[in-house]
Amino acid sequence: MKISTKGRYALRLMLDLALENNQVVKLKDVAERQEISVKYLEQIISVLQKCGYVTSMRGPGGGYKLSKKPEDYTVGMILRQIEGSLAPVACLEEEVNSCERSSSCVTLRLWQMLYDAINGVVDKVTLADLVAWQREIDDNMEYVI
Protein backbone atom coordinates (compact mmCIF):
# COMPACT_ATOMS: atom_id res chain seq x y z
CA MET A 1 0.00 0.00 0.00
CA LYS A 2 1.26 3.43 -0.90
CA ILE A 3 -0.18 6.72 0.33
CA SER A 4 -0.68 9.09 -2.61
CA THR A 5 0.70 12.59 -2.85
CA LYS A 6 -2.82 13.87 -2.22
CA GLY A 7 -3.00 11.90 1.05
CA ARG A 8 0.39 13.13 2.21
CA TYR A 9 -0.48 16.72 1.32
CA ALA A 10 -3.82 16.45 3.14
CA LEU A 11 -1.96 15.52 6.32
CA ARG A 12 0.46 18.42 5.83
CA LEU A 13 -2.47 20.79 5.25
CA MET A 14 -4.32 19.61 8.36
CA LEU A 15 -1.11 19.80 10.41
CA ASP A 16 -0.46 23.33 9.17
CA LEU A 17 -3.97 24.38 10.23
CA ALA A 18 -3.54 22.66 13.61
CA LEU A 19 -0.26 24.48 14.24
CA GLU A 20 -2.10 27.81 13.85
CA ASN A 21 -4.03 27.30 17.13
CA ASN A 22 -7.56 27.63 15.74
CA GLN A 23 -6.77 30.79 13.77
CA VAL A 24 -8.19 31.30 10.27
CA VAL A 25 -5.46 30.56 7.73
CA LYS A 26 -5.32 31.56 4.07
CA LEU A 27 -4.69 28.68 1.68
CA LYS A 28 -2.06 30.81 -0.05
CA ASP A 29 -0.08 30.94 3.20
CA VAL A 30 -0.31 27.17 3.67
CA ALA A 31 0.83 26.71 0.06
CA GLU A 32 3.89 28.87 0.67
CA ARG A 33 4.85 27.17 3.95
CA GLN A 34 4.27 23.66 2.64
CA GLU A 35 5.58 24.32 -0.88
CA ILE A 36 2.42 22.92 -2.45
CA SER A 37 0.46 24.62 -5.23
CA VAL A 38 -2.68 26.49 -4.22
CA LYS A 39 -4.63 24.69 -6.97
CA TYR A 40 -3.73 21.29 -5.51
CA LEU A 41 -4.59 22.44 -1.98
CA GLU A 42 -7.96 23.71 -3.24
CA GLN A 43 -8.82 20.19 -4.42
CA ILE A 44 -7.83 18.71 -1.06
CA ILE A 45 -9.51 21.37 1.09
CA SER A 46 -12.73 20.84 -0.85
CA VAL A 47 -12.87 17.19 0.27
CA LEU A 48 -11.93 18.10 3.85
CA GLN A 49 -14.60 20.81 3.95
CA LYS A 50 -17.33 18.53 2.58
CA CYS A 51 -16.67 15.94 5.27
CA GLY A 52 -16.72 18.64 7.97
CA TYR A 53 -13.04 18.49 8.97
CA VAL A 54 -12.39 22.15 8.12
CA THR A 55 -14.50 25.28 8.20
CA SER A 56 -14.17 28.14 5.74
CA MET A 57 -14.48 31.81 6.52
CA ARG A 58 -15.23 34.26 3.72
CA GLY A 59 -14.16 37.83 3.31
CA PRO A 60 -10.92 39.80 3.57
CA GLY A 61 -9.79 37.95 6.70
CA GLY A 62 -11.09 34.67 5.38
CA GLY A 63 -9.48 31.31 5.08
CA TYR A 64 -9.77 27.93 6.75
CA LYS A 65 -9.50 26.43 10.18
CA LEU A 66 -10.08 23.05 11.77
CA SER A 67 -13.69 22.32 12.72
CA LYS A 68 -12.60 20.41 15.84
CA LYS A 69 -9.60 20.15 18.14
CA PRO A 70 -6.48 18.43 16.76
CA GLU A 71 -6.89 15.55 19.22
CA ASP A 72 -10.28 14.77 17.64
CA TYR A 73 -8.71 13.79 14.30
CA THR A 74 -6.71 10.65 13.70
CA VAL A 75 -4.34 10.25 10.79
CA GLY A 76 -6.57 7.36 9.66
CA MET A 77 -9.65 9.59 9.53
CA ILE A 78 -7.88 12.11 7.32
CA LEU A 79 -6.26 9.54 5.03
CA ARG A 80 -9.50 7.62 4.51
CA GLN A 81 -11.29 10.79 3.41
CA ILE A 82 -8.65 11.39 0.76
CA GLU A 83 -7.47 7.88 -0.12
CA GLY A 84 -10.56 5.80 0.52
CA SER A 85 -9.78 2.36 1.91
CA LEU A 86 -6.32 1.70 3.31
CA ALA A 87 -6.65 -2.03 2.64
CA PRO A 88 -3.54 -3.57 1.06
CA VAL A 89 -5.65 -5.83 -1.20
CA ALA A 90 -9.04 -5.34 -2.85
CA CYS A 91 -10.71 -8.27 -1.09
CA LEU A 92 -10.38 -6.48 2.27
CA GLU A 93 -11.96 -3.23 1.13
CA GLU A 94 -15.54 -4.29 1.90
CA GLU A 95 -16.96 -5.20 5.32
CA VAL A 96 -17.77 -8.71 4.07
CA ASN A 97 -15.10 -10.39 1.99
CA SER A 98 -16.87 -11.58 -1.16
CA CYS A 99 -13.81 -13.16 -2.76
CA GLU A 100 -14.54 -16.70 -3.94
CA ARG A 101 -11.12 -17.80 -2.73
CA SER A 102 -11.26 -16.25 0.76
CA SER A 103 -11.91 -19.55 2.56
CA SER A 104 -8.91 -21.22 0.92
CA CYS A 105 -6.56 -18.25 0.48
CA VAL A 106 -3.57 -18.66 2.76
CA THR A 107 -2.27 -15.17 1.97
CA LEU A 108 -5.50 -13.54 3.14
CA ARG A 109 -4.32 -14.04 6.71
CA LEU A 110 -1.12 -12.11 5.92
CA TRP A 111 -3.03 -9.28 4.22
CA GLN A 112 -5.43 -9.06 7.17
CA MET A 113 -2.50 -8.83 9.60
CA LEU A 114 -0.95 -6.06 7.50
CA TYR A 115 -4.27 -4.21 7.30
CA ASP A 116 -4.75 -4.49 11.07
CA ALA A 117 -1.23 -3.16 11.64
CA ILE A 118 -1.80 -0.20 9.31
CA ASN A 119 -5.11 0.66 10.98
CA GLY A 120 -3.53 0.22 14.42
CA VAL A 121 -1.00 2.93 13.66
CA VAL A 122 -3.06 5.46 11.69
CA ASP A 123 -6.01 5.19 14.07
CA LYS A 124 -3.80 5.70 17.13
CA VAL A 125 -1.87 8.77 15.98
CA THR A 126 -3.81 12.03 16.19
CA LEU A 127 -3.29 15.41 14.63
CA ALA A 128 -2.35 16.60 18.14
CA ASP A 129 0.45 13.99 18.15
CA LEU A 130 1.73 15.35 14.84
CA VAL A 131 1.63 18.89 16.26
CA ALA A 132 3.71 17.74 19.24
CA TRP A 133 6.18 15.94 16.97
CA GLN A 134 6.51 19.05 14.78
CA ARG A 135 7.17 21.24 17.82
CA GLU A 136 9.87 18.79 18.99
CA ILE A 137 11.58 19.14 15.61
CA ASP A 138 11.24 22.93 15.70
CA ASP A 139 12.66 23.06 19.26
CA ASN A 140 15.62 20.88 18.30
CA MET A 141 16.39 23.07 15.31
CA GLU A 142 16.76 26.11 17.57
CA TYR A 143 19.82 24.63 19.29
CA VAL A 144 22.36 25.59 16.67
CA ILE A 145 25.94 26.06 17.85
CSV table of C-alpha atoms in Angstrom, one decimal:
chain,number,residue,atom,x,y,z
A,1,MET,CA,0.0,0.0,0.0
A,2,LYS,CA,1.3,3.4,-0.9
A,3,ILE,CA,-0.2,6.7,0.3
A,4,SER,CA,-0.7,9.1,-2.6
A,5,THR,CA,0.7,12.6,-2.8
A,6,LYS,CA,-2.8,13.9,-2.2
A,7,GLY,CA,-3.0,11.9,1.0
A,8,ARG,CA,0.4,13.1,2.2
A,9,TYR,CA,-0.5,16.7,1.3
A,10,ALA,CA,-3.8,16.5,3.1
A,11,LEU,CA,-2.0,15.5,6.3
A,12,ARG,CA,0.5,18.4,5.8
A,13,LEU,CA,-2.5,20.8,5.3
A,14,MET,CA,-4.3,19.6,8.4
A,15,LEU,CA,-1.1,19.8,10.4
A,16,ASP,CA,-0.5,23.3,9.2
A,17,LEU,CA,-4.0,24.4,10.2
A,18,ALA,CA,-3.5,22.7,13.6
A,19,LEU,CA,-0.3,24.5,14.2
A,20,GLU,CA,-2.1,27.8,13.9
A,21,ASN,CA,-4.0,27.3,17.1
A,22,ASN,CA,-7.6,27.6,15.7
A,23,GLN,CA,-6.8,30.8,13.8
A,24,VAL,CA,-8.2,31.3,10.3
A,25,VAL,CA,-5.5,30.6,7.7
A,26,LYS,CA,-5.3,31.6,4.1
A,27,LEU,CA,-4.7,28.7,1.7
A,28,LYS,CA,-2.1,30.8,-0.1
A,29,ASP,CA,-0.1,30.9,3.2
A,30,VAL,CA,-0.3,27.2,3.7
A,31,ALA,CA,0.8,26.7,0.1
A,32,GLU,CA,3.9,28.9,0.7
A,33,ARG,CA,4.8,27.2,3.9
A,34,GLN,CA,4.3,23.7,2.6
A,35,GLU,CA,5.6,24.3,-0.9
A,36,ILE,CA,2.4,22.9,-2.5
A,37,SER,CA,0.5,24.6,-5.2
A,38,VAL,CA,-2.7,26.5,-4.2
A,39,LYS,CA,-4.6,24.7,-7.0
A,40,TYR,CA,-3.7,21.3,-5.5
A,41,LEU,CA,-4.6,22.4,-2.0
A,42,GLU,CA,-8.0,23.7,-3.2
A,43,GLN,CA,-8.8,20.2,-4.4
A,44,ILE,CA,-7.8,18.7,-1.1
A,45,ILE,CA,-9.5,21.4,1.1
A,46,SER,CA,-12.7,20.8,-0.8
A,47,VAL,CA,-12.9,17.2,0.3
A,48,LEU,CA,-11.9,18.1,3.8
A,49,GLN,CA,-14.6,20.8,4.0
A,50,LYS,CA,-17.3,18.5,2.6
A,51,CYS,CA,-16.7,15.9,5.3
A,52,GLY,CA,-16.7,18.6,8.0
A,53,TYR,CA,-13.0,18.5,9.0
A,54,VAL,CA,-12.4,22.1,8.1
A,55,THR,CA,-14.5,25.3,8.2
A,56,SER,CA,-14.2,28.1,5.7
A,57,MET,CA,-14.5,31.8,6.5
A,58,ARG,CA,-15.2,34.3,3.7
A,59,GLY,CA,-14.2,37.8,3.3
A,60,PRO,CA,-10.9,39.8,3.6
A,61,GLY,CA,-9.8,38.0,6.7
A,62,GLY,CA,-11.1,34.7,5.4
A,63,GLY,CA,-9.5,31.3,5.1
A,64,TYR,CA,-9.8,27.9,6.7
A,65,LYS,CA,-9.5,26.4,10.2
A,66,LEU,CA,-10.1,23.0,11.8
A,67,SER,CA,-13.7,22.3,12.7
A,68,LYS,CA,-12.6,20.4,15.8
A,69,LYS,CA,-9.6,20.1,18.1
A,70,PRO,CA,-6.5,18.4,16.8
A,71,GLU,CA,-6.9,15.5,19.2
A,72,ASP,CA,-10.3,14.8,17.6
A,73,TYR,CA,-8.7,13.8,14.3
A,74,THR,CA,-6.7,10.6,13.7
A,75,VAL,CA,-4.3,10.2,10.8
A,76,GLY,CA,-6.6,7.4,9.7
A,77,MET,CA,-9.7,9.6,9.5
A,78,ILE,CA,-7.9,12.1,7.3
A,79,LEU,CA,-6.3,9.5,5.0
A,80,ARG,CA,-9.5,7.6,4.5
A,81,GLN,CA,-11.3,10.8,3.4
A,82,ILE,CA,-8.7,11.4,0.8
A,83,GLU,CA,-7.5,7.9,-0.1
A,84,GLY,CA,-10.6,5.8,0.5
A,85,SER,CA,-9.8,2.4,1.9
A,86,LEU,CA,-6.3,1.7,3.3
A,87,ALA,CA,-6.7,-2.0,2.6
A,88,PRO,CA,-3.5,-3.6,1.1
A,89,VAL,CA,-5.7,-5.8,-1.2
A,90,ALA,CA,-9.0,-5.3,-2.9
A,91,CYS,CA,-10.7,-8.3,-1.1
A,92,LEU,CA,-10.4,-6.5,2.3
A,93,GLU,CA,-12.0,-3.2,1.1
A,94,GLU,CA,-15.5,-4.3,1.9
A,95,GLU,CA,-17.0,-5.2,5.3
A,96,VAL,CA,-17.8,-8.7,4.1
A,97,ASN,CA,-15.1,-10.4,2.0
A,98,SER,CA,-16.9,-11.6,-1.2
A,99,CYS,CA,-13.8,-13.2,-2.8
A,100,GLU,CA,-14.5,-16.7,-3.9
A,101,ARG,CA,-11.1,-17.8,-2.7
A,102,SER,CA,-11.3,-16.2,0.8
A,103,SER,CA,-11.9,-19.5,2.6
A,104,SER,CA,-8.9,-21.2,0.9
A,105,CYS,CA,-6.6,-18.3,0.5
A,106,VAL,CA,-3.6,-18.7,2.8
A,107,THR,CA,-2.3,-15.2,2.0
A,108,LEU,CA,-5.5,-13.5,3.1
A,109,ARG,CA,-4.3,-14.0,6.7
A,110,LEU,CA,-1.1,-12.1,5.9
A,111,TRP,CA,-3.0,-9.3,4.2
A,112,GLN,CA,-5.4,-9.1,7.2
A,113,MET,CA,-2.5,-8.8,9.6
A,114,LEU,CA,-1.0,-6.1,7.5
A,115,TYR,CA,-4.3,-4.2,7.3
A,116,ASP,CA,-4.8,-4.5,11.1
A,117,ALA,CA,-1.2,-3.2,11.6
A,118,ILE,CA,-1.8,-0.2,9.3
A,119,ASN,CA,-5.1,0.7,11.0
A,120,GLY,CA,-3.5,0.2,14.4
A,121,VAL,CA,-1.0,2.9,13.7
A,122,VAL,CA,-3.1,5.5,11.7
A,123,ASP,CA,-6.0,5.2,14.1
A,124,LYS,CA,-3.8,5.7,17.1
A,125,VAL,CA,-1.9,8.8,16.0
A,126,THR,CA,-3.8,12.0,16.2
A,127,LEU,CA,-3.3,15.4,14.6
A,128,ALA,CA,-2.3,16.6,18.1
A,129,ASP,CA,0.5,14.0,18.1
A,130,LEU,CA,1.7,15.4,14.8
A,131,VAL,CA,1.6,18.9,16.3
A,132,ALA,CA,3.7,17.7,19.2
A,133,TRP,CA,6.2,15.9,17.0
A,134,GLN,CA,6.5,19.0,14.8
A,135,ARG,CA,7.2,21.2,17.8
A,136,GLU,CA,9.9,18.8,19.0
A,137,ILE,CA,11.6,19.1,15.6
A,138,ASP,CA,11.2,22.9,15.7
A,139,ASP,CA,12.7,23.1,19.3
A,140,ASN,CA,15.6,20.9,18.3
A,141,MET,CA,16.4,23.1,15.3
A,142,GLU,CA,16.8,26.1,17.6
A,143,TYR,CA,19.8,24.6,19.3
A,144,VAL,CA,22.4,25.6,16.7
A,145,ILE,CA,25.9,26.1,17.8
